[in-house]
Tab-separated table of C-alpha atoms in Angstrom:
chain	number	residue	atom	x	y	z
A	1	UNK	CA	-140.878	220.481	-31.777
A	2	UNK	CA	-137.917	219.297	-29.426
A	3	UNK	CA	-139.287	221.789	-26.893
A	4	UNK	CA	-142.834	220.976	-26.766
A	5	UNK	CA	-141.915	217.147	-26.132
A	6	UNK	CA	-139.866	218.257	-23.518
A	7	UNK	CA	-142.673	220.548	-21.797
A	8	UNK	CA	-145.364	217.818	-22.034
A	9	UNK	CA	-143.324	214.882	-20.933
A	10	UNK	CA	-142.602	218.256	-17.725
A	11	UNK	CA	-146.014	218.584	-17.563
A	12	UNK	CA	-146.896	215.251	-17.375
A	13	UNK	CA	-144.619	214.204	-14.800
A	14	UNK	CA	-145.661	216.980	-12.508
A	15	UNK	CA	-149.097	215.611	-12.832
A	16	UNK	CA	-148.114	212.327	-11.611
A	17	UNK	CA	-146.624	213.839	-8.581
A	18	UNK	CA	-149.929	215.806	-8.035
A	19	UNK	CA	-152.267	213.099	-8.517
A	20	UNK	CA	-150.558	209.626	-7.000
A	21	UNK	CA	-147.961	207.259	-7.608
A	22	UNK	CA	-147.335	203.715	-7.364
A	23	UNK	CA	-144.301	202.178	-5.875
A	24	UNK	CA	-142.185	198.801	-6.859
A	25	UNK	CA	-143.756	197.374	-3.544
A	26	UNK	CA	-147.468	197.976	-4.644
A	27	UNK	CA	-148.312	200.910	-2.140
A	28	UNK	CA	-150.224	203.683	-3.524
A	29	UNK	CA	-148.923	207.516	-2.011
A	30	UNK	CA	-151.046	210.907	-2.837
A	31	UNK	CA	-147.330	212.077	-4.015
A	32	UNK	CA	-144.024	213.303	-2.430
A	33	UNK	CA	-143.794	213.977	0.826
A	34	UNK	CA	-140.315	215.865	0.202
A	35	UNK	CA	-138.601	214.106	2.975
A	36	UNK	CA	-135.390	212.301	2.944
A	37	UNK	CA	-136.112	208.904	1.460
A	38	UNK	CA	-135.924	205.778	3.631
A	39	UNK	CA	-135.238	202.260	2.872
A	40	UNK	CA	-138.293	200.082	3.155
A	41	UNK	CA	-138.485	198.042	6.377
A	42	UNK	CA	-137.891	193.873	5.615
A	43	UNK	CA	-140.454	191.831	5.877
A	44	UNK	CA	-141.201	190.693	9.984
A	45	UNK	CA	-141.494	187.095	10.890
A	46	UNK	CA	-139.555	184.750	13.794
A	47	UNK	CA	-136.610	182.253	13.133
A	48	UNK	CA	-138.424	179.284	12.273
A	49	UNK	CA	-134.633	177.565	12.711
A	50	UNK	CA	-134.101	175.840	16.767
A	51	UNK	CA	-130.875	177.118	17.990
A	52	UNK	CA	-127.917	175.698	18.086
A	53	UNK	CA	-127.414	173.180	21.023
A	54	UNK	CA	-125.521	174.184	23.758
A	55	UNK	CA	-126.426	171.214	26.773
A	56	UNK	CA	-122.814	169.983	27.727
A	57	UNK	CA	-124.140	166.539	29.113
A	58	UNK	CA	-124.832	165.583	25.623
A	59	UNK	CA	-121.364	166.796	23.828
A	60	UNK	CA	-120.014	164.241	21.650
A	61	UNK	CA	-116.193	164.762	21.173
A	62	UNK	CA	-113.307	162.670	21.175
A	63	UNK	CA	-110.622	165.178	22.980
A	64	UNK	CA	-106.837	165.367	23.800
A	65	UNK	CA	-105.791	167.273	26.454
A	66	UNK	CA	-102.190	167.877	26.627
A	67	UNK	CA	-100.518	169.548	30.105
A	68	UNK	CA	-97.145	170.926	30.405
A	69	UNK	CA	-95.410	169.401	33.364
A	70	UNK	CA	-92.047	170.703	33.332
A	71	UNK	CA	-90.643	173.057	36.543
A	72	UNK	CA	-91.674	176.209	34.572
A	73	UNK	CA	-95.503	175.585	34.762
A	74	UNK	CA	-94.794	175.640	38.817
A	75	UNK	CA	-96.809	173.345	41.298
A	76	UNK	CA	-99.594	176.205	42.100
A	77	UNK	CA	-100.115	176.426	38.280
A	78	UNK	CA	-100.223	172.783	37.883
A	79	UNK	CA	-103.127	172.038	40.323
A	80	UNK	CA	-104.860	175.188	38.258
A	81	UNK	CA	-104.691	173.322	35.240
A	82	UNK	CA	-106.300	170.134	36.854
A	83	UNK	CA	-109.159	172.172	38.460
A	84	UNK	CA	-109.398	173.633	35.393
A	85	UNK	CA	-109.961	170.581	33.125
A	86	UNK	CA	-111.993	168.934	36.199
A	87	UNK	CA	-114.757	172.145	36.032
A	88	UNK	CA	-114.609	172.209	31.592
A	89	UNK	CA	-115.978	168.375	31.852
A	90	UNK	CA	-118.066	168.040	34.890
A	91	UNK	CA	-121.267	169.615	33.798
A	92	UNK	CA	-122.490	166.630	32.761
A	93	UNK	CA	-120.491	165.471	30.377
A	94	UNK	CA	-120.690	161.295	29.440
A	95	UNK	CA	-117.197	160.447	29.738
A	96	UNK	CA	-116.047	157.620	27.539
A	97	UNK	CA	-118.466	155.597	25.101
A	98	UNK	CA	-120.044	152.959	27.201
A	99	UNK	CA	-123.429	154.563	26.981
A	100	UNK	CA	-126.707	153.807	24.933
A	101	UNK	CA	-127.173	157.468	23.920
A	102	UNK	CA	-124.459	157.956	21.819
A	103	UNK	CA	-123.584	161.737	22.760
A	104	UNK	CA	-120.608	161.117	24.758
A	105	UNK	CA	-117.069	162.318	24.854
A	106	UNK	CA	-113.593	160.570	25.027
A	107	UNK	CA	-110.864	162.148	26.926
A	108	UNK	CA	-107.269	161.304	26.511
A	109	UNK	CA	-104.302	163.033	28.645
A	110	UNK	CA	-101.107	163.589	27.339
A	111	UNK	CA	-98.427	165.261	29.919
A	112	UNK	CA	-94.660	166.662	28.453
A	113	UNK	CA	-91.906	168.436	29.627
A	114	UNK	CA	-88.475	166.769	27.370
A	115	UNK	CA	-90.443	163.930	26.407
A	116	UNK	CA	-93.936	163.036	26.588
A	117	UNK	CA	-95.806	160.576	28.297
A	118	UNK	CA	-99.841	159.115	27.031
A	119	UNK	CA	-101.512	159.380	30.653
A	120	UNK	CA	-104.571	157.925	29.085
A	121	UNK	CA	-105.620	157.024	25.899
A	122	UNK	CA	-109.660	157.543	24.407
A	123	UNK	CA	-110.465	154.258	25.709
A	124	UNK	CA	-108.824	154.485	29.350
A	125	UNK	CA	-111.447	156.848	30.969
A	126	UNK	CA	-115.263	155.263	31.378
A	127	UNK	CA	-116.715	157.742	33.977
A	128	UNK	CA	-116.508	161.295	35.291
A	129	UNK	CA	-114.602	159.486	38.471
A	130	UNK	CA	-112.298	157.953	36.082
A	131	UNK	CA	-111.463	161.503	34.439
A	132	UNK	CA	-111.310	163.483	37.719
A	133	UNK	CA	-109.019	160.909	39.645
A	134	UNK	CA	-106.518	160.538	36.805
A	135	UNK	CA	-106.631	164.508	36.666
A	136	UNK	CA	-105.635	164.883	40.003
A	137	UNK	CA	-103.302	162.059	40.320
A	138	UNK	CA	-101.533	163.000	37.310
A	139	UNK	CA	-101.161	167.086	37.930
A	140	UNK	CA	-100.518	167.339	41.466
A	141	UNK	CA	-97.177	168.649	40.812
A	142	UNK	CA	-94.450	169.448	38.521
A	143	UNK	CA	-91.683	167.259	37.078
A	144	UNK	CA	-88.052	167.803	37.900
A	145	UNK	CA	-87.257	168.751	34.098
A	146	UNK	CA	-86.494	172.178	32.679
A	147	UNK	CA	-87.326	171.410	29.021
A	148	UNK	CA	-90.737	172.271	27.961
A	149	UNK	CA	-90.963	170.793	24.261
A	150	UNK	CA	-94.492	171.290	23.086
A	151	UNK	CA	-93.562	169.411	20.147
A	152	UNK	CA	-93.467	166.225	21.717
A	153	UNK	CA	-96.732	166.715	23.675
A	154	UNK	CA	-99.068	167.723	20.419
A	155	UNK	CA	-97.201	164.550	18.496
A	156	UNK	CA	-98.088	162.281	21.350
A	157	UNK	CA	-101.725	163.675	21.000
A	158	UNK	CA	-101.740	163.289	17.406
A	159	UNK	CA	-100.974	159.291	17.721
A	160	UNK	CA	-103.640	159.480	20.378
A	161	UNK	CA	-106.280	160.686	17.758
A	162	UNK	CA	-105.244	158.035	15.686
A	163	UNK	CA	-104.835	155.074	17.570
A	164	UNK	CA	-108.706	155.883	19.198
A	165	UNK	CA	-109.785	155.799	15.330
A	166	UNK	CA	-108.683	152.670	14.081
A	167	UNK	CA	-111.236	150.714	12.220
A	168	UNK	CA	-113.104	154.094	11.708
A	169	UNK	CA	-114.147	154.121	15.133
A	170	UNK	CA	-116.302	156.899	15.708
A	171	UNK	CA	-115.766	158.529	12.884
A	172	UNK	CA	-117.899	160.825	13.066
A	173	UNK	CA	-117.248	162.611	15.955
A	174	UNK	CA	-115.155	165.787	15.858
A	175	UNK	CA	-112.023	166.067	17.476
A	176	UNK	CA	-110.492	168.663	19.670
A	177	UNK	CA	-107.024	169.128	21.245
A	178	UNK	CA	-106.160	171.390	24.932
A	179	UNK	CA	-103.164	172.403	25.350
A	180	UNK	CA	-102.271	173.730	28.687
A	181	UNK	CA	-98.519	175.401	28.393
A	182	UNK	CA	-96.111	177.151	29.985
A	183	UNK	CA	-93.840	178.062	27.848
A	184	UNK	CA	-93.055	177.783	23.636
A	185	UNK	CA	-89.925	176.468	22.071
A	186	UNK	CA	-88.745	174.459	19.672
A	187	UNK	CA	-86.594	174.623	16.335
A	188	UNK	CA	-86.018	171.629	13.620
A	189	UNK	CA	-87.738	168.099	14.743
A	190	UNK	CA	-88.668	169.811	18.112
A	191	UNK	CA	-90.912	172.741	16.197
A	192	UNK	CA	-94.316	172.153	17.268
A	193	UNK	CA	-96.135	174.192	14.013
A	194	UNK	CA	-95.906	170.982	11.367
A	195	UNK	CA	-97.328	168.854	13.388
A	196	UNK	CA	-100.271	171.374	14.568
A	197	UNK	CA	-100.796	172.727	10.872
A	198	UNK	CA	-101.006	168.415	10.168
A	199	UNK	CA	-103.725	168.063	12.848
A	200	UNK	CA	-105.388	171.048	11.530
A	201	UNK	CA	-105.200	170.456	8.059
A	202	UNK	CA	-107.546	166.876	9.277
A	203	UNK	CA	-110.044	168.575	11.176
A	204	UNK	CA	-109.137	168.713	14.693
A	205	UNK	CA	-109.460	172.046	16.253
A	206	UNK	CA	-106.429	173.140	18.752
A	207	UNK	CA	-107.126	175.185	21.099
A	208	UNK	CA	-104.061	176.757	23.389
A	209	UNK	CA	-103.874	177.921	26.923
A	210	UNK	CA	-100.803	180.536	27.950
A	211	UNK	CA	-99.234	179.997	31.165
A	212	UNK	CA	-97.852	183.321	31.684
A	213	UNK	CA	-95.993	183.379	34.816
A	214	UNK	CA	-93.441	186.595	34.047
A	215	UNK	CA	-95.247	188.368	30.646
A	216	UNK	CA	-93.500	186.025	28.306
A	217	UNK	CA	-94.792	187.961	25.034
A	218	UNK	CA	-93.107	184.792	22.553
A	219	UNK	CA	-95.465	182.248	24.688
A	220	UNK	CA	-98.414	184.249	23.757
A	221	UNK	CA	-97.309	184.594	20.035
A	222	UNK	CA	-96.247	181.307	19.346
A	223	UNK	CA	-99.050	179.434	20.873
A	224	UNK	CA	-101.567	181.657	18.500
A	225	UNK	CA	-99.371	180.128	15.738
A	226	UNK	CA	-100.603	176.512	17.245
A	227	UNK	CA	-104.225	177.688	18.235
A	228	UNK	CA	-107.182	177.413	16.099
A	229	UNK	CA	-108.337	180.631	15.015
A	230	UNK	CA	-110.018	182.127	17.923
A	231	UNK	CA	-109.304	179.431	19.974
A	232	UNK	CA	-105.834	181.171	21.959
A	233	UNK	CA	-106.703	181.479	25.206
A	234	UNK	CA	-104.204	182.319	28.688
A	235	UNK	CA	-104.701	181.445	32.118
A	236	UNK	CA	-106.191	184.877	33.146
A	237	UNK	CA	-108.352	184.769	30.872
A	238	UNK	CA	-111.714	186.008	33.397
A	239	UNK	CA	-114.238	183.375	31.646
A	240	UNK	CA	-111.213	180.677	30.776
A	241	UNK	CA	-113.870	177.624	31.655
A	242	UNK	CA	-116.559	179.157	29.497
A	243	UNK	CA	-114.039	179.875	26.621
A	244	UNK	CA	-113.162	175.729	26.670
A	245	UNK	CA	-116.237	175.041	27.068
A	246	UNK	CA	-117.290	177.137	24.234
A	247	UNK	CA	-115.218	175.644	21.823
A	248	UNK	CA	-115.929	172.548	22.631
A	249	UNK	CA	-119.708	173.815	21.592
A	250	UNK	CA	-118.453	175.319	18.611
A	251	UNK	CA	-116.754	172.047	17.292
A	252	UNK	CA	-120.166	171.445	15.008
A	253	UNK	CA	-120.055	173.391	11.507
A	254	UNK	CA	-122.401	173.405	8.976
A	255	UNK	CA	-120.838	170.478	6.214
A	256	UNK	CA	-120.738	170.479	2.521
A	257	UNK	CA	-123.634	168.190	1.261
A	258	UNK	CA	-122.776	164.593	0.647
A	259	UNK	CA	-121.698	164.304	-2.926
A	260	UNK	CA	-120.635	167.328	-3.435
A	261	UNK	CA	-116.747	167.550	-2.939
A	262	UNK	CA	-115.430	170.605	-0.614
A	263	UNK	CA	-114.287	173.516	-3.277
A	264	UNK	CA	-110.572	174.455	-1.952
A	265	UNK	CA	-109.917	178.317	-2.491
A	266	UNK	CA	-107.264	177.424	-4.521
A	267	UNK	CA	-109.726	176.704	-7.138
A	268	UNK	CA	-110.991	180.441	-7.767
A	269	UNK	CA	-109.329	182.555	-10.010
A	270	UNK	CA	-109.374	185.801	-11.266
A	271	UNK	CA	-107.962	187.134	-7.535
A	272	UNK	CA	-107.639	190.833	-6.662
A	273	UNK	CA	-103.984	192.527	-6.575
A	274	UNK	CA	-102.106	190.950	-4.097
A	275	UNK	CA	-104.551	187.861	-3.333
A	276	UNK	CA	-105.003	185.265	-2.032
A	277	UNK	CA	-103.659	185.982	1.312
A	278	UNK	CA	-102.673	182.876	4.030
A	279	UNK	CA	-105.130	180.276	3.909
A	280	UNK	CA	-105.033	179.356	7.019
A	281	UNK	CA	-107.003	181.968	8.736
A	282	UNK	CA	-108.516	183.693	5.633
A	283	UNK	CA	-111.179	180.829	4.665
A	284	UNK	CA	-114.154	183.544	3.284
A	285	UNK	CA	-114.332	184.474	-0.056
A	286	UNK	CA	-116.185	187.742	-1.662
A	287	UNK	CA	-116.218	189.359	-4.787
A	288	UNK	CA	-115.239	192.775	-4.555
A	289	UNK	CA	-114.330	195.855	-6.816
A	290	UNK	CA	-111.028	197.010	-6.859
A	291	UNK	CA	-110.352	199.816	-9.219
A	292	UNK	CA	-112.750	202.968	-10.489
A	293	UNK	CA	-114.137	201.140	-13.767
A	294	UNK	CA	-115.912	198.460	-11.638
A	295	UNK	CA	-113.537	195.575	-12.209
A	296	UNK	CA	-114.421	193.242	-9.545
A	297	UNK	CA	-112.434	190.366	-8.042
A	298	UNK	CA	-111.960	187.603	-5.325
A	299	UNK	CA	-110.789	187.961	-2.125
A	300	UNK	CA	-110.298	186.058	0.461
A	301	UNK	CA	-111.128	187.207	4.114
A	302	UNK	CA	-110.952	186.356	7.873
A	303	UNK	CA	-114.904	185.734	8.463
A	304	UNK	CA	-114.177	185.878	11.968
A	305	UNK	CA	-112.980	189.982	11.783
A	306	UNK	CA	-114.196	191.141	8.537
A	307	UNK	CA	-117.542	192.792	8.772
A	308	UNK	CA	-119.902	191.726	5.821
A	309	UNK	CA	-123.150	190.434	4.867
A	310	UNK	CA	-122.488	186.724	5.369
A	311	UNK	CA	-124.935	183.684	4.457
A	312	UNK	CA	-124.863	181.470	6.893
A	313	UNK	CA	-126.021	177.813	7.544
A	314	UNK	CA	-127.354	176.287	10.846
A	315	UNK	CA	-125.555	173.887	11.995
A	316	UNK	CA	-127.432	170.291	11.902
A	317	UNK	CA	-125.659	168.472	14.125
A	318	UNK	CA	-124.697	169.624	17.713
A	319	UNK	CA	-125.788	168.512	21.073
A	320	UNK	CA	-129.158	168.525	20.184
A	321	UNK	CA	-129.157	166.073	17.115
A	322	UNK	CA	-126.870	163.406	17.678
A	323	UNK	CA	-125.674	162.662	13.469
A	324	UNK	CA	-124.305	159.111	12.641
């Protein structure tokens, strides 16, 4: 009896390849074709999203840039650095906040060598005039000190930030600090990474440019420890400008909704062996299996290297849609 089952349910199945079959998608075949199977093609369409704004006459920042003046950036480098922060912001750019349309940026400048000195703070600088003159007046040439203490510059930039915010002045706006440096030391009160990680840890996005007059490998490291991920840049850098630039672009990211408190990854549980790894960098968390009987876990990951299937979010507010 076993064996006739068997044969029909043969029988019958052969039939159904003879004589048609239809698919989970609805399509009707004449039967197998007895070629490799492919996946169904996804469904066509256009992005019905506008893309992200990218006009630099209407970013709205409030931004620190911080210049190392001390002997071992060298005069030549020096005027590089001014030319450099003079082509960043002169596409456009408002400069300062005494505007109607409320897409403008605020530039402080914050020179160091030993000790630091506020140039100008987010209110000095009205125009592009004002920003370019300062520039050039300021970075013309090098002190006469040997100490380059980046400590002391991204401290003086931090009280910049938040002097230019009292009374919750533009609250809104994101913040970015530029530092321009020639060289990275520091141990005790003169480290520069507590005071970075604190500016990080509120928001602002650091972004670092090396200096590199003789291959100094520990400038390169330790300014990626002060960077922003991503956002370590040097001076030889072929499309330096355009990387600024860029991340002065990239400063808008898509926001948790209002109401709805941020969920730190501290809050997941049941991590893979040997995770989490360094928040800092590692802000992307999957589930993923991690053993052969399909015991799955979190895992946190670097979104910016990892290669997965990632939902994203377009960003509402950029240069496009100004956002109170």
């Amino acid at each position: 009896m076993f064996k006739l089952v068997t044969l029909a349910l043969t029988v019958a199945a052969l039939a159904s390849a003879q004589t048609g079959y239809t698919d989970s998608w609805g399509t009707t075949g004449a039967g197998p074709t007895f070629l490799p199977s492919t996946p169904r093609p996804t469904p066509g369409g256009t992005n019905v999203d506008r893309e992200c704004g990218g006009d630099l006459a209407n970013l709205w920042l409030d931004v620190v840039v911080v210049v190392d003046n001390s002997k071992g950036m060298t005069n030549e480098g020096i005027t590089e650095v001014a030319a450099n922060i003079a082509t960043v912001f002169g596409n456009g750019t408002r400069i300062g906040n005494q505007y109607t349309d409320p897409r403008s940026t605020r530039v402080g400048l914050v020179t160091y060598n030993g000790v630091s000195n506020v140039v100008a703070d987010l209110n000095l600088l009205q125009s592009t005039d004002d920003l370019f003159n300062t520039v050039f007046s300021t970075l013309s040439s090098v002190s006469n000190s040997d100490d380059s203490l980046l400590a002391k510059g991204i401290g003086a930039a931090e009280a910049v930030l938040q002097n230019g915010r009292q009374n919750n002045v533009r609250g809104n706006y994101k913040r970015l600090v530029i530092v321009y440096a020639s060289a990275y030391k520091g141990e005790g009160e003169n480290d520069p990474i507590p005071v970075s990680d604190r500016l990080k840890s509120s928001g602002v996005i650091i972004s670092t440019v090396a200096f590199d007059q003789d291959g100094d490998e520990a400038l390169l490291a330790g300014l990626a420890q002060i960077a922003s991920p991503n956002y370590a840049f040097t001076s030889k850098d072929l499309n330096l400008v355009g990387e600024i630039q860029g991340t002065a672009l990239q400063r808008w990211n898509w926001q948790q909704p209002a109401g709805y408190p941020l969920r730190p990854l501290s809050g997941y549980t049941a991590w893979n062996p040997s995770y989490p790894k360094s928040f800092s960098s590692n802000t992307g968390v999957v589930e993923q299996q991690f053993s052969s009987d399909l015991t799955v876990g979190w895992q946190n990951i670097n979104g910016y290297s990892v290669a997965e299937y990632y939902m994203c979010e377009v960003a509402s507010c950029d240069t496009e849609k100004y956002c109170p």
